[in-house]
Amino acid sequence: MSNPARQINNRRLPPLPGLGRRGTSPQTQRKSGGTNRHYGGATSPRDRYNNSYSSQQYDMVIQGHNTIGSASHHHNNNKSNHSTTSTDALCPFDLTPDAVTSFLNDNPEFLEKYVVRNVNSDQLERWIIKRTQNANKENGKRRGSDVENGINGESELRDGSGLLRWKMGHHPDKRKILQELTKDIHQHPNKAQVLSELTNCVASAINADGFNLYLVDENGRDLYYFKPNSNNTKNSTVWSGRIGNGGTLGAYIAETQEALRLTEVLGDERFPDGIAVGGETAQAVLAQPIIQTNSATLGVVELYRNAGNQQFTDEDEEICNSILVWGAFGIYNAEMYHGMTKQRKLNEFLLAVTKSIFQDIVSMDTVIMKIMNFAQKLVNADRASLFLVDNQTKELYARIFDIGNGLGAQPVDGQQKEIRFPMDKGIAGHVATTGNTLNISDAYGDDRFNRDVDAQTGYTTKTILCMPIYIRGSQKKYNIIGVVQMVNKTHGVFTKSDEESFETFAVYCGLALHHAKLYDKIRRSEQKHKVALEVLSYHSQCTEDEFSQYKDRVIPTTLPDVTLYEFSPWGVLNEDKPQYVLYMFKDIFNMSRFDISSLIKFTLTVRKNYRNVPYHNWSHAFSVAHAMYTVIKTTDNIFNPLERLALFVACLCHDVDHRGYTNAFMVKTASPLAAIYSTSTMEQHHFNHTISILQRDGHNIFKHLTSDEYKKVLSDIKHCILATDLALFFPNRAKLKDLCEKKEFSWEAQDHRRLIQAIAMTASDLCASTKPWQVQVSTVKVIFEEFYAQGDEEKAQGNQPIPMMDRDKAHELPQSQVGFIVGICLPCYELLANLLPGTQPMVDGANTNLKQWKVLVDEQKQKEEEKLKKETENGAKAIENKKD
């Protein structure tokens, strides 16, 4: 048996649970220097915690109460080599708690390593909680010198673990606290309640005996004390005072936005009133502002400890500041989130409103019904009314007076279609007059409320939200066009949020009502337009008597000289011209495909739709149609039947409803036609007027054509009529001339054929310049009379006309005609004759007239020279007479 003294001084610890035999301690190994013994298969708790790490297990040998030093570990394939001096074993009862405590106190690094490796965070946190709670219990007993001197390390715990106390003091899990606070913030964004809970957590974290929470109002001028345990949200705050110096501590902090730690509250001139609540027993005070991310003060927190307790430290202030900053940021984000959520719902609502209203703008009543229904849903009102403003009579009126209880519209009395009352009467009248929104929480307490309506209907009005509806008028001013009145919110009273939402909604109401009014105006205008067209159609088409007169006439089989270019259409009597048109039509086309009655009506109606202007009248249309007839007859049928039909009809209608003014004048004077047709104003009007004649009953001369033929003819007619605009002649001529010079023109190419059609239309339109001289001169005089009339009107408007239209420059007419024939007529006729040799007489006629105009120009120059010479001689004689 071993020596008892040796047993006491050299005890072996019992094996740890889960471990096999233990090796000898490193200390014994160093002392004895004995042989190595190998142990394997034992896995430490560290191995079980982290398989990637293998630690060496060794025995702890206690010699008396002395601790064994650190051992050097030699790893070899996860096995340990230890030296031992003894093989004696100690019994488990030989190990005492005092011995283990002494060992751990003398070897804190071992304890730290063991705890880090083998103790999980939850267990560690529970230990710290117990330690903190024990320290808090002993705190009251050891205030003052004991704490300062450091009894049992308590001062170290207070100083070193201050940042942890807020999360460990009375709450087992800091994360749960923050999660609950975050959940409260997002689910119930009541700033006061959340800040109160947050401040309570701060008070617990820094061991404060109490706290006060003050909130800053919306205007930023007043401070309100929040009652922490108030269940009545409306009465949970009490006015504390104005923000600024010379009052309470809270008012000062709200003004300066600086944190203060105080050991004496009273006697400070910055805040002579001290703490507003609970200041009687407070000795140490920590006051901090709650500042939002936009630098605005949200509130003030006062934390205090009563007399006899420790003062607040820097760490206490840091804890308080950290939590409050997080809380302010969380509240700000929560408000932003809820604001965005609310705005998203409002946007969805407004989108639904817009779709519904603007898809069904069929009448004002429909739009008003929808606006009232949506407004009622938006603010949860029991009833809704909409009144429109009559600016002429200064009245409010309504066709649909009330919507409520899901019963739909309450129509106005059947005897009257609408109700009216002065704009200066009642709440709606006040809003319509002033443009101010009214939110009335007690209708009977407001003198502007008209109680007669409730007396008649038996309905009790309690709350009212009344708002104007605007539209943007001229000069960027907003005009009130109506008033929407919401009555009796379903729960409580109408809030500021209701006002803001409804204000946005009112913008869409204004747009909807404005568009509905425009729709009504357009619809009425369309009806008026239809009536006007009906009247115009009746009075602008041939009568039955006119039709019967020409229907009974026999179309001649031949007409002398009608196919000659020298033939003067102006020599034909007006009553005979329709007969000539029928003859030319019959001569060119196969009449078996045409209805003679429709042809007669069409011709007579076209004649009736030419205005009585000096030149662009029915006689001009007849002359142009005859010129095209001559071109068609002398070109060996180079144009196909549909082209010939389009060319002839286009010439007959190319100036229908001409007003005697040029396109430039129509644009300059901002005529309605210029607003409709931006280019080739009159030509487009001529074509559209032609279509309107064809669409009249019994006037469609193309009804025998197939659908494709009909489309082709109308397309060619439009092309040909637009080609009579001289502004288009120059590019058309340039293209055609280029094709001819390059010898690329082909009659097989459709676009080439359309170019020759355009040139043929211009040639026919200017045919007066190819007629015999007497015809040419008389026609030019008529043309210039129309030009001078336009020039006179331009002068009356304060504008200077071009020389060709200036009556004061009539003596320049010959020179003007020379330029016209040389610059436009001859280039047109020469190009046409190059492709259609049968039109050469037009070139010859233009050249003959050009010579005559040049003679007149020379005579004009001679007269002017003689006049100038005579004036010079008279001037010289006058000078000589003065000398004598």
XYZ file of C-alpha atoms in Angstrom, residues 260-797:
538
model
C -26.875 65.685 -20.786
C -25.798 63.688 -17.712
C -26.610 65.513 -14.497
C -25.976 64.923 -10.818
C -28.094 67.881 -9.780
C -31.270 68.816 -11.683
C -32.445 71.903 -9.828
C -30.668 75.220 -9.863
C -29.588 75.179 -13.521
C -30.563 78.438 -15.214
C -30.895 76.645 -18.583
C -33.853 74.660 -17.272
C -34.963 76.091 -13.915
C -38.128 73.953 -13.838
C -36.072 70.751 -13.777
C -37.818 67.486 -14.602
C -41.482 67.937 -15.331
C -42.496 64.555 -13.891
C -40.822 62.538 -11.100
C -38.179 65.106 -10.229
C -38.821 65.061 -6.487
C -36.666 62.021 -5.757
C -34.369 62.056 -8.802
C -30.694 62.645 -8.164
C -28.895 61.356 -11.305
C -30.454 62.193 -14.682
C -29.555 61.110 -18.196
C -31.451 63.100 -20.843
C -31.173 62.393 -24.572
C -33.013 63.645 -27.648
C -34.576 61.233 -30.136
C -33.498 62.540 -33.511
C -34.895 61.296 -36.806
C -32.826 60.715 -39.937
C -34.006 64.068 -41.310
C -32.457 65.787 -38.235
C -35.864 66.646 -36.805
C -36.455 66.076 -33.086
C -38.946 63.282 -32.523
C -38.935 63.406 -28.728
C -36.877 63.545 -25.520
C -36.068 60.767 -23.026
C -35.264 61.483 -19.348
C -33.849 58.554 -17.353
C -33.243 59.049 -13.637
C -31.968 57.287 -10.557
C -33.216 58.176 -7.115
C -31.147 59.518 -4.295
C -28.563 57.084 -2.877
C -27.951 55.297 -6.170
C -24.941 55.399 -8.465
C -24.498 58.125 -11.104
C -24.893 57.368 -14.822
C -21.686 56.489 -16.678
C -20.370 56.955 -20.209
C -21.351 53.402 -20.970
C -24.892 54.040 -19.777
C -25.067 57.010 -22.131
C -23.669 54.912 -24.973
C -26.254 52.187 -24.387
C -29.046 54.736 -24.274
C -27.847 56.503 -27.391
C -27.422 53.248 -29.340
C -30.903 51.992 -28.579
C -32.583 55.339 -29.235
C -30.754 55.826 -32.535
C -31.807 52.353 -33.625
C -35.358 53.017 -32.476
C -35.607 56.371 -34.284
C -34.253 54.791 -37.438
C -36.646 51.860 -37.125
C -39.634 54.142 -36.590
C -38.608 56.281 -39.557
C -38.336 53.214 -41.789
C -41.603 51.854 -40.456
C -43.364 55.126 -41.216
C -41.811 55.161 -44.674
C -42.931 51.580 -45.219
C -46.478 52.227 -44.065
C -46.573 55.459 -46.035
C -45.446 53.670 -49.194
C -47.906 50.854 -48.574
C -50.706 53.352 -48.138
C -49.598 55.237 -51.255
C -49.448 52.000 -53.232
C -52.992 51.136 -52.203
C -54.093 54.666 -53.077
C -52.368 54.414 -56.452
C -54.085 51.108 -57.145
C -57.377 52.676 -56.133
C -56.810 55.708 -58.363
C -55.804 53.473 -61.257
C -59.025 51.528 -60.880
C -60.911 54.825 -60.670
C -59.234 56.163 -63.799
C -59.886 53.002 -65.789
C -63.495 52.831 -64.708
C -64.300 56.502 -65.223
C -62.508 57.087 -68.492
C -63.734 53.865 -70.054
C -67.357 54.825 -69.474
C -67.476 58.504 -70.352
C -70.828 58.316 -72.069
C -72.612 61.003 -70.076
C -72.114 63.373 -67.189
C -74.537 61.400 -65.013
C -72.531 58.204 -65.462
C -69.276 59.919 -64.493
C -70.891 61.632 -61.492
C -72.268 58.305 -60.272
C -68.847 56.676 -60.472
C -67.083 59.577 -58.774
C -69.532 59.529 -55.871
C -69.276 55.753 -55.467
C -65.472 55.781 -55.477
C -65.286 58.792 -53.155
C -67.583 57.074 -50.697
C -65.360 53.982 -50.657
C -62.157 56.015 -50.391
C -63.001 57.697 -47.067
C -65.554 55.162 -45.766
C -68.394 57.660 -45.825
C -72.034 56.781 -45.369
C -73.292 59.169 -48.052
C -71.879 61.250 -50.876
C -73.063 64.180 -52.973
C -71.558 66.035 -55.909
C -72.533 69.558 -56.935
C -71.445 71.263 -60.153
C -70.775 74.977 -60.427
C -72.788 77.162 -62.798
C -70.564 80.233 -63.192
C -73.204 82.143 -65.155
C -75.914 81.985 -62.519
C -73.518 81.634 -59.556
C -75.336 78.527 -58.403
C -74.558 74.962 -57.422
C -76.669 72.275 -59.044
C -76.942 68.499 -58.946
C -78.786 65.994 -61.079
C -77.831 63.091 -58.797
C -78.114 64.318 -55.247
C -77.146 61.527 -52.882
C -75.622 58.057 -52.755
C -75.679 56.030 -49.591
C -76.249 52.715 -47.862
C -75.394 50.859 -51.070
C -78.753 51.777 -52.595
C -77.262 53.713 -55.496
C -78.399 57.076 -56.702
C -81.089 59.026 -54.993
C -82.607 60.761 -58.033
C -83.902 64.263 -57.860
C -87.624 64.805 -57.832
C -89.105 63.646 -61.124
C -90.844 66.983 -61.602
C -87.487 68.750 -61.828
C -84.356 67.412 -63.483
C -81.946 69.035 -61.058
C -81.779 70.971 -57.815
C -80.113 74.380 -57.567
C -79.116 76.695 -54.733
C -76.892 79.803 -54.429
C -73.131 79.329 -54.183
C -72.983 81.301 -50.946
C -75.358 79.003 -49.085
C -74.454 76.022 -46.922
C -71.202 74.152 -46.474
C -70.933 73.159 -50.145
C -71.482 76.779 -51.147
C -68.766 77.947 -48.769
C -66.289 75.462 -50.253
C -67.250 76.420 -53.821
C -66.822 80.113 -53.012
C -63.589 79.988 -51.012
C -61.951 76.904 -52.481
C -61.071 75.704 -48.971
C -61.594 72.139 -47.775
C -63.884 71.731 -44.765
C -63.550 68.834 -42.321
C -66.362 69.199 -39.795
C -66.491 66.791 -36.868
C -69.777 68.179 -35.504
C -72.181 69.304 -38.210
C -74.821 70.696 -35.820
C -72.152 72.746 -34.097
C -71.300 74.557 -37.341
C -73.432 77.579 -38.239
C -72.931 76.984 -41.976
C -74.719 73.642 -41.852
C -78.266 73.640 -43.228
C -80.406 71.515 -40.905
C -83.462 71.653 -43.153
C -82.256 68.701 -45.216
C -82.027 66.453 -42.147
C -85.442 67.637 -41.004
C -86.983 66.694 -44.347
C -85.229 63.361 -44.793
C -85.021 62.184 -41.173
C -81.316 61.563 -41.639
C -78.849 62.749 -38.978
C -75.672 64.370 -40.238
C -72.755 64.136 -37.843
C -69.487 64.582 -39.734
C -68.810 66.217 -43.104
C -65.806 66.276 -45.419
C -66.332 68.749 -48.256
C -63.715 69.464 -50.920
C -63.604 71.487 -54.176
C -62.855 69.935 -57.569
C -60.527 71.905 -59.813
C -59.505 71.963 -63.441
C -56.627 73.921 -64.864
C -57.874 76.858 -66.878
C -56.221 79.547 -68.918
C -53.105 81.340 -67.676
C -52.329 78.385 -65.423
C -55.206 79.256 -63.100
C -57.328 76.604 -61.423
C -61.079 76.902 -61.736
C -63.567 75.258 -59.374
C -66.010 73.181 -61.388
C -67.661 71.249 -58.587
C -67.819 70.249 -54.933
C -67.854 66.734 -53.466
C -69.405 66.314 -50.034
C -68.895 63.196 -47.893
C -71.267 62.730 -44.956
C -70.829 60.623 -41.795
C -67.655 58.565 -41.718
C -68.483 54.952 -40.906
C -66.253 54.876 -37.821
C -65.203 58.046 -36.028
C -64.495 61.298 -37.840
C -62.768 62.184 -41.095
C -59.015 62.353 -40.551
C -56.166 64.328 -42.061
C -55.258 61.190 -43.990
C -58.762 61.145 -45.489
C -58.281 64.750 -46.581
C -54.933 63.997 -48.247
C -56.236 60.912 -50.046
C -59.362 62.683 -51.175
C -57.355 65.682 -52.366
C -55.430 63.409 -54.728
C -58.655 61.750 -55.798
C -60.200 65.153 -56.493
C -57.618 65.793 -59.219
C -58.862 62.763 -61.144
C -62.438 63.813 -60.469
C -61.701 67.159 -62.089
C -60.171 65.510 -65.133
C -63.067 63.097 -65.444
C -65.704 65.814 -65.134
C -63.817 68.037 -67.556
C -63.587 65.261 -70.119
C -67.207 64.351 -69.552
C -68.192 67.944 -70.278
C -66.049 67.925 -73.386
C -67.623 64.637 -74.411
C -71.088 66.150 -74.032
C -70.029 69.160 -76.066
C -68.515 66.966 -78.767
C -71.582 64.775 -78.848
C -73.841 67.814 -79.204
C -71.505 69.224 -81.847
C -71.674 65.967 -83.754
C -75.440 66.093 -83.705
C -75.366 69.697 -84.882
C -72.880 68.704 -87.549
C -75.141 65.947 -88.779
C -78.056 68.347 -88.949
C -75.922 70.904 -90.802
C -74.752 68.278 -93.278
C -78.297 67.180 -93.832
C -79.379 70.772 -94.538
C -76.332 71.391 -96.709
C -76.861 68.182 -98.596
C -80.434 69.100 -99.319
C -79.655 72.607 -100.527
C -76.410 71.783 -102.348
C -77.611 69.012 -104.608
C -79.633 69.199 -107.725
C -83.369 69.429 -107.411
C -85.816 67.040 -108.970
C -86.837 69.738 -111.465
C -83.231 70.209 -112.597
C -82.759 66.479 -112.889
C -85.965 66.043 -114.910
C -84.979 68.876 -117.249
C -81.679 67.229 -118.259
C -83.017 63.712 -118.099
C -85.499 64.503 -120.842
C -82.779 65.945 -123.057
C -81.145 63.800 -125.682
C -77.358 63.595 -125.524
C -76.017 64.707 -128.939
C -74.128 62.172 -130.988
C -71.579 64.718 -132.274
C -70.399 68.197 -131.348
C -68.397 70.275 -133.825
C -64.749 71.083 -133.007
C -65.090 69.795 -129.446
C -61.959 67.646 -129.787
C -59.785 70.555 -130.940
C -57.338 72.204 -128.519
C -58.411 75.594 -129.885
C -62.016 74.967 -128.812
C -63.143 77.568 -126.270
C -65.216 75.996 -123.477
C -65.999 79.499 -122.218
C -68.094 79.976 -125.339
C -70.554 77.267 -124.280
C -73.636 78.481 -122.460
C -73.904 77.519 -118.792
C -77.149 75.602 -119.286
C -75.525 73.558 -122.077
C -72.340 72.657 -120.233
C -73.860 69.665 -118.339
C -75.008 68.352 -121.742
C -71.417 68.676 -123.039
C -70.115 66.829 -119.996
C -72.529 63.949 -120.647
C -71.455 63.911 -124.282
C -67.727 63.756 -123.444
C -68.409 61.097 -120.821
C -70.328 59.042 -123.340
C -67.658 59.545 -125.998
C -64.816 58.336 -123.756
C -66.462 55.497 -121.839
C -68.768 52.594 -122.446
C -72.103 53.836 -121.132
C -73.390 50.303 -120.646
C -71.535 50.244 -117.312
C -72.907 53.577 -116.126
C -76.264 54.680 -114.811
C -77.305 57.777 -116.751
C -79.516 59.031 -113.900
C -76.631 58.923 -111.414
C -74.352 60.606 -113.942
C -76.822 63.460 -114.480
C -77.344 63.998 -110.740
C -73.617 63.895 -110.095
C -72.862 66.457 -112.829
C -75.600 68.837 -111.766
C -74.660 68.618 -108.080
C -70.993 69.251 -108.866
C -72.020 72.338 -110.813
C -74.113 73.519 -107.873
C -71.217 73.100 -105.423
C -68.900 75.449 -107.308
C -69.050 78.877 -105.730
C -69.736 82.094 -107.574
C -66.149 83.416 -107.574
C -64.536 85.263 -110.514
C -62.370 82.432 -111.872
C -62.384 79.131 -109.908
C -66.013 78.425 -110.748
C -68.039 75.928 -112.752
C -66.831 77.409 -116.077
C -63.208 76.805 -115.067
C -64.038 73.209 -114.043
C -65.748 72.640 -117.401
C -62.748 74.026 -119.317
C -60.285 71.803 -117.429
C -62.491 68.727 -117.999
C -62.660 69.564 -121.716
C -58.849 69.930 -121.876
C -58.418 66.464 -120.344
C -61.025 65.086 -122.741
C -58.939 66.470 -125.628
C -55.723 64.956 -124.172
C -57.407 61.552 -123.819
C -58.833 61.709 -127.358
C -55.473 62.620 -128.946
C -53.194 60.142 -127.150
C -54.316 56.880 -128.806
C -55.880 55.465 -125.626
C -52.524 55.329 -123.872
C -54.413 55.606 -120.566
C -56.482 52.570 -119.538
C -60.259 52.939 -118.874
C -59.927 53.324 -115.095
C -57.199 55.951 -115.503
C -59.293 57.864 -118.051
C -62.282 57.761 -115.676
C -60.206 59.067 -112.766
C -58.579 61.811 -114.878
C -61.844 63.127 -116.313
C -63.806 63.079 -113.000
C -60.832 64.626 -111.175
C -60.728 67.523 -113.663
C -64.467 68.097 -113.302
C -64.199 68.221 -109.440
C -60.650 69.542 -108.953
C -61.777 72.986 -107.669
C -65.208 72.179 -106.217
C -66.166 74.575 -103.382
C -63.176 76.830 -104.119
C -63.335 80.067 -102.094
C -61.268 82.251 -104.455
C -58.172 82.262 -102.205
C -54.787 80.586 -102.445
C -53.474 77.965 -100.038
C -50.975 80.437 -98.618
C -53.759 82.874 -97.788
C -55.812 80.151 -96.090
C -52.851 79.209 -93.899
C -51.926 82.826 -93.131
C -55.458 83.674 -92.033
C -55.712 80.456 -89.929
C -58.874 79.297 -91.665
C -60.613 76.154 -90.372
C -59.651 74.344 -93.576
C -55.971 75.091 -92.938
C -56.363 73.652 -89.447
C -57.801 70.446 -90.926
C -55.416 70.127 -93.871
C -51.853 71.248 -93.191
C -50.629 70.719 -96.783
C -52.377 71.269 -100.130
C -55.218 72.743 -98.111
C -57.737 73.507 -100.842
C -56.889 70.455 -102.972
C -57.544 68.079 -100.076
C -60.807 69.864 -99.398
C -61.785 69.521 -103.082
C -61.197 65.762 -102.966
C -63.109 65.250 -99.706
C -65.992 67.324 -101.030
C -66.025 65.147 -104.133
C -66.295 62.046 -101.947
C -69.187 63.591 -100.018
C -71.049 64.166 -103.314
C -70.426 60.589 -104.431
C -71.833 59.335 -101.113
C -75.160 61.090 -101.561
C -78.163 59.069 -102.520
C -78.314 58.526 -106.294
C -74.946 60.206 -106.989
C -72.495 57.293 -106.957
C -71.421 57.020 -110.592
C -68.920 54.292 -109.653
C -71.398 51.836 -108.200
C -70.949 49.527 -111.184
C -67.239 49.054 -110.392
C -65.873 46.154 -108.421
C -64.401 46.775 -104.991
C -60.825 46.791 -106.292
C -61.753 49.028 -109.222
C -63.569 51.415 -106.890
C -60.527 51.729 -104.614
C -58.214 52.221 -107.598
C -60.360 54.974 -109.115
C -60.726 56.882 -105.836
C -56.976 56.623 -105.208
C -56.212 57.994 -108.689
C -58.794 60.788 -108.294
C -57.141 61.897 -105.052
C -53.712 61.770 -106.670
C -54.875 63.792 -109.656
C -56.712 66.484 -107.641
C -53.739 66.976 -105.297
C -51.485 67.265 -108.361
C -53.215 70.551 -109.303
C -51.378 72.191 -106.372
C -48.558 74.066 -108.169
C -46.353 73.453 -105.147
C -46.329 69.760 -106.146
C -45.854 70.441 -109.864
C -42.176 71.313 -109.562
C -41.026 68.077 -107.811
C -43.265 66.002 -110.125
C -41.806 67.655 -113.227
C -38.249 67.246 -111.920
C -38.734 63.499 -111.374
C -40.359 62.942 -114.761
C -37.796 65.052 -116.604
C -34.960 63.136 -114.970
C -36.517 59.830 -116.074
C -36.879 61.084 -119.637
C -33.333 62.449 -119.844
C -31.937 59.151 -118.571
C -34.323 57.293 -120.902
C -35.608 55.306 -117.936
C -39.281 56.208 -118.304
C -41.510 53.161 -118.722
C -45.231 53.016 -119.344
C -45.200 49.692 -117.502
C -44.108 51.303 -114.237
C -47.089 52.424 -112.152
C -45.248 55.258 -110.432
C -44.112 56.564 -113.855
C -47.695 56.504 -115.100
C -48.827 58.442 -112.000
C -46.200 61.101 -112.750
C -47.521 61.592 -116.279
C -51.066 61.772 -114.881
C -49.959 64.556 -112.513
C -48.344 66.536 -115.344
C -51.460 66.060 -117.534
C -53.616 67.460 -114.693
C -51.439 70.599 -114.427
C -51.503 71.023 -118.196
C -55.300 70.828 -118.236
C -55.611 73.196 -115.261
C -53.530 75.825 -117.109
C -55.195 75.233 -120.480
C -56.282 78.904 -120.740
C -52.693 79.810 -121.681
C -52.960 77.570 -124.787
C -56.209 78.992 -126.148
C -56.493 81.606 -128.896
C -55.284 85.062 -127.928
C -58.679 86.650 -127.358
C -59.741 83.776 -125.121
C -56.396 83.994 -123.303
C -56.660 87.733 -122.629
C -60.246 87.606 -121.386
C -59.456 84.669 -119.138
C -56.363 86.365 -117.657
C -58.417 89.420 -116.781
C -60.878 87.210 -114.857
C -58.036 85.411 -113.082
C -56.418 88.651 -111.989
C -59.683 90.040 -110.781
C -59.798 87.173 -108.297
C -56.150 87.762 -107.400
C -56.756 91.457 -106.807
C -59.738 90.694 -104.570
C -57.462 88.568 -102.368
C -54.833 91.321 -102.410
C -57.400 93.875 -101.299
C -58.355 91.670 -98.350
C -54.713 91.223 -97.373
C -54.268 94.979 -97.378
C -57.371 95.341 -95.226
C -55.697 92.992 -92.736
